Coordinates of C-alpha atoms in Angstrom, one line a residue:
Chain V
M1 CA 0.1 0.3 0.0
L2 CA 1.0 3.4 -0.8
T3 CA 1.1 6.0 1.8
L4 CA 1.4 9.8 0.8
G5 CA 1.5 12.7 3.5
Y6 CA 2.8 16.0 3.8
N7 CA 3.1 18.8 6.8
S8 CA -0.5 20.0 6.8
V9 CA 0.2 21.9 10.3
Y10 CA 2.9 24.6 10.5
F11 CA 4.2 25.6 13.5
K12 CA 6.6 28.6 14.3
K13 CA 7.8 30.2 17.3
L14 CA 6.5 33.7 18.0
S15 CA 10.6 34.2 18.9
V16 CA 11.5 33.2 15.5
V17 CA 8.9 35.0 13.5
K18 CA 10.0 38.0 15.7
A19 CA 13.9 37.7 14.8
A20 CA 13.0 36.9 11.1
T21 CA 12.1 40.3 10.9
K22 CA 15.2 41.8 11.8
E23 CA 17.4 43.1 8.9
N24 CA 21.1 44.5 8.6
F25 CA 19.7 47.9 7.0
D26 CA 20.8 51.1 9.0
F27 CA 17.5 52.2 9.1
K28 CA 18.4 54.8 12.0
A29 CA 21.5 56.4 9.2
Y30 CA 18.8 56.6 6.6
A31 CA 15.9 58.2 8.6
D32 CA 18.9 60.7 10.2
S33 CA 19.5 61.6 6.3
I34 CA 15.7 61.8 5.2
Y35 CA 15.2 64.1 8.1
Y36 CA 17.9 66.6 7.7
K37 CA 19.1 66.7 4.3
G38 CA 15.9 66.0 2.9
I39 CA 12.6 67.4 5.1
L40 CA 14.4 70.3 7.0
K41 CA 15.7 71.5 3.8
S42 CA 12.1 70.8 1.7
K43 CA 9.9 73.3 0.5
K44 CA 6.8 73.5 2.1
I45 CA 3.2 74.9 1.6
T46 CA 2.0 77.4 3.7
L47 CA -1.2 76.0 6.1
S48 CA -3.0 79.4 5.0
D49 CA -2.2 78.5 0.9
L50 CA -3.0 74.9 1.5
T51 CA -6.6 75.6 2.7
S52 CA -7.4 78.3 0.4
L53 CA -6.7 75.9 -2.4
M54 CA -8.4 73.1 -0.5
Q55 CA -11.2 75.3 -0.8
S56 CA -11.3 76.3 -4.6
N57 CA -9.6 73.3 -6.0
P58 CA -9.2 70.3 -3.8
E59 CA -8.9 67.7 -6.7
T60 CA -5.7 69.6 -8.2
T61 CA -4.2 70.3 -4.5
F62 CA -4.6 66.7 -3.5
E63 CA -2.6 65.9 -6.6
K64 CA -0.1 68.7 -6.1
Y65 CA 0.7 69.0 -2.8
G66 CA -1.0 65.9 -1.4
N67 CA 1.1 62.7 -1.0
R68 CA -1.1 59.1 -0.6
L69 CA 0.7 55.5 -0.9
G70 CA -2.0 53.5 -2.8
I71 CA -5.8 53.6 -2.3
G72 CA -7.7 56.2 0.0
N73 CA -9.8 58.9 1.0
S74 CA -6.8 61.0 2.5
A75 CA -3.5 62.6 2.0
Y76 CA -0.6 64.1 3.9
F77 CA 0.8 67.6 3.1
M78 CA 4.0 68.6 4.7
I79 CA 3.4 72.1 5.7
Q80 CA 4.4 75.1 7.3
S81 CA 3.0 78.3 9.2
T82 CA 3.6 81.1 11.9
G83 CA 1.7 81.6 15.5
K84 CA 1.3 82.1 19.2
I85 CA 0.9 79.6 21.8
I86 CA -2.1 80.1 23.8
D87 CA -1.8 77.1 25.7
I88 CA 0.3 74.1 26.3
K89 CA -1.6 70.9 28.1
D90 CA 0.2 67.4 27.8
G91 CA 2.5 67.8 24.9
L92 CA -0.6 69.4 23.2
Y93 CA 0.3 73.0 21.6
T94 CA -2.5 75.3 20.9
I95 CA -1.9 77.9 18.4
A96 CA -3.4 80.5 17.4
D97 CA -2.0 80.9 13.9
E98 CA -2.3 84.3 12.2
K99 CA -4.1 83.6 9.2
N100 CA -5.7 80.1 10.1
G101 CA -7.5 80.1 13.5
I102 CA -6.4 77.7 16.2
V103 CA -4.2 75.1 15.0
Y104 CA -3.1 72.0 17.1
I105 CA 0.5 70.9 17.4
D106 CA 1.0 67.2 19.3
T107 CA 4.3 66.8 20.7
K108 CA 3.3 63.5 22.3
Y109 CA 1.9 61.3 19.5
I110 CA 4.7 61.6 16.9
F111 CA 3.8 58.4 15.5
G112 CA 2.7 56.3 12.4
N113 CA 3.3 57.3 8.9
A114 CA 2.7 61.0 8.5
I115 CA 6.1 62.6 8.5
R116 CA 7.5 60.0 5.9
D117 CA 4.5 60.1 3.8
A118 CA 4.1 63.5 3.6
S119 CA 7.7 64.2 2.7
G120 CA 7.2 62.2 0.0
L121 CA 11.0 61.5 -0.1
V122 CA 10.6 57.6 0.8
K123 CA 9.2 55.2 -1.8
L124 CA 7.5 52.2 -1.3
T125 CA 9.4 50.3 -4.1
D126 CA 12.5 51.3 -2.3
F127 CA 12.0 48.6 0.1
K128 CA 11.0 44.9 -0.4
T129 CA 8.4 44.5 2.3
N130 CA 6.5 47.0 4.5
A131 CA 7.7 45.9 7.2
Q132 CA 11.3 47.5 6.2
F133 CA 9.0 50.4 4.8
N134 CA 7.6 50.9 8.5
K135 CA 10.8 50.8 10.0
V136 CA 11.6 54.2 8.4
S137 CA 8.9 55.7 9.9
E138 CA 9.7 54.5 13.4
S139 CA 13.2 55.5 13.1
L140 CA 12.3 59.6 11.5
N141 CA 9.5 59.5 14.1
D142 CA 12.1 58.6 16.9
I143 CA 14.3 61.2 15.4
I144 CA 12.0 63.9 15.6
R145 CA 10.5 62.7 19.1
N146 CA 13.2 61.7 21.3
D147 CA 15.6 64.3 19.7
V148 CA 14.5 67.5 17.7
I149 CA 11.3 68.9 19.1
P150 CA 12.2 68.3 22.9
K151 CA 15.1 70.2 22.3
E152 CA 12.9 72.9 20.5
I153 CA 9.8 73.2 23.0
S154 CA 12.4 73.7 25.7
K155 CA 12.8 76.9 24.5
V156 CA 9.1 77.4 23.9
K157 CA 6.3 79.0 26.2
V158 CA 2.7 80.2 26.2
G159 CA 2.8 83.9 24.6
D160 CA 5.7 83.0 22.4
S161 CA 5.7 83.1 19.3
I162 CA 6.3 80.7 16.8
S163 CA 7.0 79.2 13.3
F164 CA 6.8 75.5 12.7
S165 CA 6.3 72.6 10.5
G166 CA 5.2 69.2 10.0
A167 CA 2.7 66.8 8.5
I168 CA -1.4 67.1 8.3
K169 CA -3.6 64.4 7.3
L170 CA -6.4 65.9 4.7
S171 CA -9.5 64.5 3.5
K172 CA -11.0 65.7 0.0
K173 CA -14.3 66.1 2.4
Q174 CA -12.5 67.5 5.2
N175 CA -14.6 70.3 6.6
L176 CA -11.6 72.9 7.2
Q177 CA -13.9 74.5 9.8
E178 CA -12.4 71.5 12.2
K179 CA -9.6 71.3 14.3
I180 CA -6.3 71.0 11.8
S181 CA -3.5 68.9 13.9
V182 CA 0.1 68.7 12.8
I183 CA 2.4 66.4 13.4
P184 CA 5.5 69.0 13.7
S185 CA 8.9 68.0 12.4
Q186 CA 10.1 71.3 13.4
I187 CA 9.4 74.3 16.0
K188 CA 11.6 77.4 15.9
L189 CA 11.4 80.3 18.5
Q190 CA 10.3 83.4 16.3
Chain J
M1 CA 10.5 4.2 -38.1
K2 CA 10.6 7.5 -39.2
I3 CA 6.6 7.5 -39.5
R4 CA 6.3 6.2 -36.1
S5 CA 8.2 9.1 -34.8
L6 CA 6.3 11.4 -37.0
A7 CA 2.8 10.0 -35.2
L8 CA 4.3 10.0 -31.8
L9 CA 5.7 13.3 -32.3
L10 CA 2.1 14.6 -33.8
L11 CA 0.0 12.9 -30.9
T12 CA 2.5 14.7 -28.1
V13 CA 1.9 17.8 -29.8
I14 CA -1.7 17.3 -30.2
F15 CA -1.7 16.2 -26.1
V16 CA 0.2 19.6 -24.8
F17 CA -1.7 21.8 -26.6
G18 CA -4.9 20.1 -26.4
C19 CA -4.5 20.1 -22.6
S20 CA -3.4 23.9 -22.4
S21 CA -4.7 26.0 -25.0
K22 CA -7.9 27.7 -25.1
D23 CA -10.5 27.7 -27.7
K24 CA -10.6 31.8 -28.6
S25 CA -14.1 32.1 -28.0
E26 CA -14.2 31.0 -24.3
K27 CA -13.8 33.5 -21.4
P28 CA -10.9 33.9 -19.1
K29 CA -11.4 32.1 -16.1
I30 CA -10.2 33.7 -13.2
A31 CA -9.7 31.6 -9.5
V32 CA -10.1 33.0 -6.4
V33 CA -8.3 31.3 -3.8
V34 CA -9.1 32.6 -0.2
S35 CA -7.2 31.6 3.0
T36 CA -10.4 30.4 4.5
L37 CA -14.0 30.5 4.2
N38 CA -14.6 29.8 8.2
N39 CA -14.5 33.7 9.1
P40 CA -17.4 35.8 7.6
W41 CA -14.5 38.5 6.5
F42 CA -12.8 35.7 4.3
V43 CA -16.5 35.1 2.5
M44 CA -17.0 38.9 1.9
L45 CA -13.6 39.4 0.4
A46 CA -13.8 36.1 -1.4
E47 CA -17.8 36.4 -2.9
S48 CA -16.3 40.4 -4.1
A49 CA -13.6 39.4 -5.6
A50 CA -15.6 36.5 -7.9
K51 CA -18.7 39.2 -8.4
N52 CA -16.3 41.7 -9.7
A53 CA -14.4 39.2 -11.8
E54 CA -18.4 38.0 -13.5
K55 CA -19.1 41.8 -13.6
L56 CA -15.9 42.5 -16.2
G57 CA -17.4 39.6 -18.0
Y58 CA -15.2 36.7 -16.6
E59 CA -16.0 33.1 -15.5
A60 CA -14.9 32.9 -11.6
K61 CA -14.7 30.4 -9.3
I62 CA -13.7 30.2 -5.4
F63 CA -11.1 27.7 -3.6
D64 CA -11.0 27.4 -0.1
S65 CA -7.2 26.8 1.5
Q66 CA -8.5 26.3 4.7
N67 CA -5.6 27.8 6.6
N68 CA -3.3 25.2 5.1
P69 CA -0.3 26.1 2.8
A70 CA -1.0 22.4 1.7
V71 CA -4.1 22.6 0.9
E72 CA -3.4 26.3 -0.8
S73 CA -0.7 24.2 -2.7
D74 CA -3.4 22.0 -4.5
N75 CA -5.5 24.1 -4.9
F76 CA -2.9 25.8 -6.8
E77 CA -1.9 22.7 -8.9
N78 CA -5.6 21.8 -9.5
L79 CA -6.4 25.4 -11.0
I80 CA -2.8 25.3 -12.7
S81 CA -4.0 22.0 -14.8
S82 CA -7.7 23.4 -15.5
G83 CA -6.3 26.5 -17.7
Y84 CA -7.5 29.2 -15.3
D85 CA -5.9 32.4 -16.4
A86 CA -5.7 34.4 -13.6
I87 CA -5.6 34.0 -9.5
L88 CA -7.0 36.3 -7.2
L89 CA -5.9 35.3 -4.1
N90 CA -5.8 35.9 -0.2
P91 CA -2.3 33.8 1.1
T92 CA -2.3 31.5 3.8
D93 CA 1.3 32.6 4.8
S94 CA 3.5 35.3 3.9
D95 CA 6.4 32.7 3.3
G96 CA 4.4 29.4 2.6
S97 CA 2.5 30.6 0.0
I98 CA 5.8 31.9 -2.3
S99 CA 6.3 28.6 -3.8
N100 CA 2.5 28.7 -5.0
V101 CA 2.6 31.8 -6.2
L102 CA 5.7 31.5 -8.1
K103 CA 4.3 27.9 -9.7
A104 CA 1.6 30.2 -11.3
K105 CA 4.1 32.7 -12.6
T106 CA 6.4 30.0 -13.8
A107 CA 2.7 28.8 -15.9
G108 CA 2.4 32.2 -16.9
I109 CA -0.7 32.9 -15.0
P110 CA -0.7 36.4 -13.4
V111 CA -1.3 36.1 -9.0
F112 CA -2.9 39.2 -7.4
C113 CA -2.5 39.2 -3.9
M114 CA -5.7 40.7 -1.9
D115 CA -5.6 41.4 1.9
R116 CA -2.1 39.3 3.0
E117 CA 1.5 40.0 1.9
I118 CA 3.6 37.6 0.5
N119 CA 7.7 37.7 1.4
A120 CA 8.3 38.9 -1.8
D121 CA 8.4 41.2 -4.2
D122 CA 9.0 39.0 -7.6
A123 CA 6.2 36.5 -7.7
A124 CA 2.8 38.0 -7.6
T125 CA 1.9 40.5 -10.2
S126 CA 0.4 42.9 -7.6
Q127 CA -0.6 42.7 -4.2
I128 CA -3.2 45.0 -3.1
L129 CA -3.4 44.8 0.7
S130 CA -4.4 47.3 3.9
D131 CA -2.2 49.5 5.6
N132 CA -2.5 47.3 8.9
Y133 CA 0.3 49.2 10.2
S134 CA -1.1 52.7 9.8
G135 CA -4.3 51.8 11.0
C136 CA -2.8 49.9 14.4
V137 CA -0.7 53.3 15.0
S138 CA -4.2 54.8 15.2
I139 CA -5.4 52.2 17.4
G140 CA -2.6 52.1 19.4
I141 CA -2.8 56.0 20.2
E142 CA -6.4 55.3 20.6
F143 CA -5.4 52.7 23.3
V144 CA -2.9 55.1 25.5
K145 CA -5.6 57.7 26.0
E146 CA -8.4 55.6 27.1
L147 CA -6.3 54.1 29.7
N148 CA -4.6 57.0 30.8
E149 CA -1.2 56.0 30.1
K150 CA -1.4 52.8 32.4
G151 CA -2.4 49.5 33.2
N152 CA -2.0 45.8 32.2
Y153 CA -3.0 44.2 29.1
V154 CA -3.7 41.3 26.8
E155 CA -2.6 41.1 22.7
I156 CA -4.5 38.5 21.5
L157 CA -2.5 37.9 17.7
G158 CA -3.8 36.5 14.6
L159 CA -2.0 33.5 12.6
V160 CA 1.8 33.8 13.8
G161 CA 2.7 33.0 10.0
D162 CA 0.8 36.0 8.8
N163 CA 2.6 39.2 8.0
N164 CA -0.8 40.8 8.6
T165 CA -0.7 40.0 12.3
W166 CA 2.4 41.2 12.9
A167 CA 1.6 44.9 10.5
R168 CA -0.7 45.1 13.2
S169 CA 0.9 44.0 16.4
G170 CA 4.2 46.5 15.3
G171 CA 1.9 49.6 14.8
F172 CA 0.7 49.2 17.7
H173 CA 3.6 48.4 19.9
S174 CA 5.1 51.4 18.0
V175 CA 3.2 53.5 19.7
V176 CA 2.5 51.6 23.4
D177 CA 5.8 50.2 24.2
K178 CA 6.9 53.9 24.4
F179 CA 4.0 54.3 27.8
P180 CA 6.3 52.5 30.4
N181 CA 3.3 52.4 32.6
L182 CA 1.2 50.5 30.0
K183 CA 2.5 46.2 30.8
M184 CA 1.7 43.4 28.5
V185 CA 0.8 40.6 31.1
A186 CA 0.4 38.1 27.8
Q187 CA 0.8 37.6 24.2
Q188 CA -0.8 34.9 22.5
S189 CA -2.1 33.6 19.1
G190 CA -5.8 33.3 18.9
N191 CA -5.4 32.6 15.3
F192 CA -7.8 35.2 13.7
D193 CA -10.5 32.9 15.5
R194 CA -13.5 33.9 17.4
N195 CA -13.8 30.8 19.6
K196 CA -9.9 30.3 19.6
A197 CA -9.5 33.6 21.3
M198 CA -12.4 33.3 23.9
E199 CA -10.5 30.1 24.7
V200 CA -6.7 31.9 25.4
L201 CA -8.5 34.8 27.1
E202 CA -10.4 32.4 29.5
T203 CA -6.8 30.7 29.9
I204 CA -4.7 33.9 30.4
M205 CA -7.5 35.5 32.9
Q206 CA -6.6 32.5 35.2
A207 CA -3.4 33.8 36.0
N208 CA -3.7 37.5 35.6
P209 CA -7.3 38.1 36.9
D210 CA -6.4 42.1 37.0
I211 CA -6.3 43.3 33.4
D212 CA -8.0 46.7 31.8
A213 CA -7.7 46.2 28.0
V214 CA -7.4 43.7 25.4
F215 CA -6.0 44.5 22.1
C216 CA -7.3 41.4 19.7
G217 CA -5.5 41.4 15.7
N218 CA -9.2 41.1 14.5
D219 CA -12.8 41.7 14.8
A220 CA -13.6 38.3 15.3
M221 CA -11.2 37.5 18.2
A222 CA -12.1 40.8 19.6
M223 CA -15.8 39.2 19.8
G224 CA -14.6 36.1 21.6
A225 CA -12.9 38.4 24.0
F226 CA -16.0 40.3 24.6
Q227 CA -17.7 36.8 25.2
A228 CA -15.0 36.0 27.4
L229 CA -15.4 38.8 29.6
Q230 CA -19.1 38.8 29.8
S231 CA -18.8 35.0 30.8
A232 CA -16.1 36.6 33.6
G233 CA -18.8 39.2 34.7
K234 CA -15.9 42.0 33.2
A235 CA -17.2 43.0 30.0
Y236 CA -17.7 46.5 30.9
K237 CA -14.3 46.9 33.2
V238 CA -11.8 45.4 30.6
K239 CA -11.6 47.9 27.3
I240 CA -11.6 45.8 24.4
F241 CA -9.8 47.1 20.7
G242 CA -10.3 45.0 17.3
F243 CA -9.6 45.6 13.7
D244 CA -11.5 44.5 10.7
G245 CA -14.5 47.0 10.8
A246 CA -16.8 43.8 11.6
G247 CA -21.1 44.8 11.4
D248 CA -21.3 43.5 15.1
V249 CA -17.7 45.1 16.4
I250 CA -19.2 48.1 14.6
E251 CA -22.7 47.3 17.0
K252 CA -20.9 46.5 19.8
I253 CA -18.6 50.0 19.8
R254 CA -22.3 51.5 19.3
E255 CA -22.9 50.3 22.5
K256 CA -20.3 51.3 24.1
K257 CA -18.9 47.7 24.8
I258 CA -16.5 47.7 22.5
V259 CA -13.9 50.9 22.4
A260 CA -12.7 50.7 18.7
T261 CA -11.6 49.2 15.6
G262 CA -9.5 50.0 12.0
M263 CA -12.0 49.9 9.4
Q264 CA -10.7 47.8 6.5
F265 CA -12.2 48.1 3.2
P266 CA -12.3 44.2 1.6
L267 CA -14.9 45.5 -1.1
I268 CA -12.1 47.8 -2.7
M269 CA -9.6 45.1 -2.2
A270 CA -11.5 42.7 -4.2
E271 CA -13.0 45.2 -6.8
T272 CA -8.8 46.7 -7.4
A273 CA -7.4 42.5 -7.4
A274 CA -10.3 41.9 -10.3
K275 CA -10.0 45.1 -12.0
Y276 CA -5.9 44.5 -12.6
A277 CA -6.8 41.1 -14.2
D278 CA -9.0 42.6 -16.4
E279 CA -6.3 45.1 -17.1
Y280 CA -3.6 42.4 -17.8
F281 CA -5.8 40.7 -20.0
K282 CA -6.2 43.3 -21.7
G283 CA -2.4 44.0 -22.2
R284 CA -1.1 46.2 -19.1
R285 CA 2.1 44.5 -17.8
N286 CA 3.1 46.9 -15.3
F287 CA 1.4 47.4 -12.1
P288 CA 2.6 48.2 -8.4
Q289 CA 4.0 45.8 -6.5
R290 CA 2.3 46.9 -3.5
V291 CA -0.6 49.1 -3.1
P292 CA -2.1 50.3 0.4
V293 CA -5.6 50.5 0.9
E294 CA -5.9 53.2 3.5
V295 CA -7.6 51.7 7.4
E296 CA -9.6 54.4 9.2
L297 CA -9.9 54.2 13.2
V298 CA -13.7 53.9 14.5
N299 CA -14.2 54.5 17.8
A300 CA -17.2 56.5 19.7
A301 CA -16.2 59.8 18.6
N302 CA -17.1 59.3 14.9
I303 CA -19.1 56.1 14.9
K304 CA -21.9 57.7 13.5
D305 CA -20.0 58.3 9.9
Y306 CA -20.2 53.8 10.1

């Protein structure tokens, strides 16, 4: 009698799977270069220009200034603006923006792909898997959240005028009168 | 002798081409190979892919891989020999499915992955995937805020061999691990299965009765966790977070019994995969290798929109 068999059940240890995702690529050095040579030096649209263009022609504005990888209703934009700090609470800076009313800068939750995608500097095709691509965001966020922003906000207080830049997420159906929240890439005392 | 060799050659030619070539008037056939039909979410993905393929004028058939790469391999062998022209695949395993996709590629059959990624960028024609990582970053932020940055929690993972499991877990931990007063007391796989997740959480709670939250890698497991907590009389004390945007979890968010989920868009993934297959038949060859599809956070603040 001929018996045929195959592995019908696959077992993998959690530790093996976790170890397999580690790569030799230096994500920190790569993110350093993207931040200091790319994001800081890149030309950004002012928040007031963006909101005005969004009201007059959202489709073109999304295409020209927005960055979305793949399919979705929203896009990230890299903006810059100025304003006066009117409140600071648990890492959330409330800014009376000279041209845009109240804007919030969230210095605590600098996570996810907002900065990477808004910058438009990193392509999905540059990395073999989504996991590697996401590691770029984590390294970039670490630089901004742990190194850049703490130094910059240590110099500012309520009542100060600042200039700031960072990523915002907008959908085509966005009500621009609702609160605008910025994930900062830079905050500077004016 | 020469005549006999010629006849043999002729027979071989007839056999080879007779088996693999199609009548030109025959509609191209699209196979939808899905990881499991034991979960309503994947049933919806598969049926939608098949329906979209039919709408575009193709014959479509669904194959169930029963969450088993070996069954998936059998499915691929069957559909390659049956003359299918394209495969819309929801893989069972990010590594284990690569050889199946390569088999199809060698046979000249394009494969469009839906929802689950394989760890190769030169096997599938294109991979249309939920942006699980970003979705779970949003859930992680919501989790930290809901728990006021402190508490003990359990993570119930999906299938260990599926990239989505780790993309979701990775996105969640990229946020939560930065808050030292949030302590993960247990992390275990619930295989994306409701009953398994319920059993897993019941066992975990025997050793860790005081937990404040559970993060589940999909909504079926969030429902299983809810059942376990309800049986233990803790349904309102422990905050539950899921991922998928399944109808029953959306209702539980409305009833404030589950805190949040990540809304995926399986219909968009299925529609895009079928559309890509159609474009492939019409001559397109240049497809993006990975197409992320946005995931939206659903919580009490925006539940009215869903």
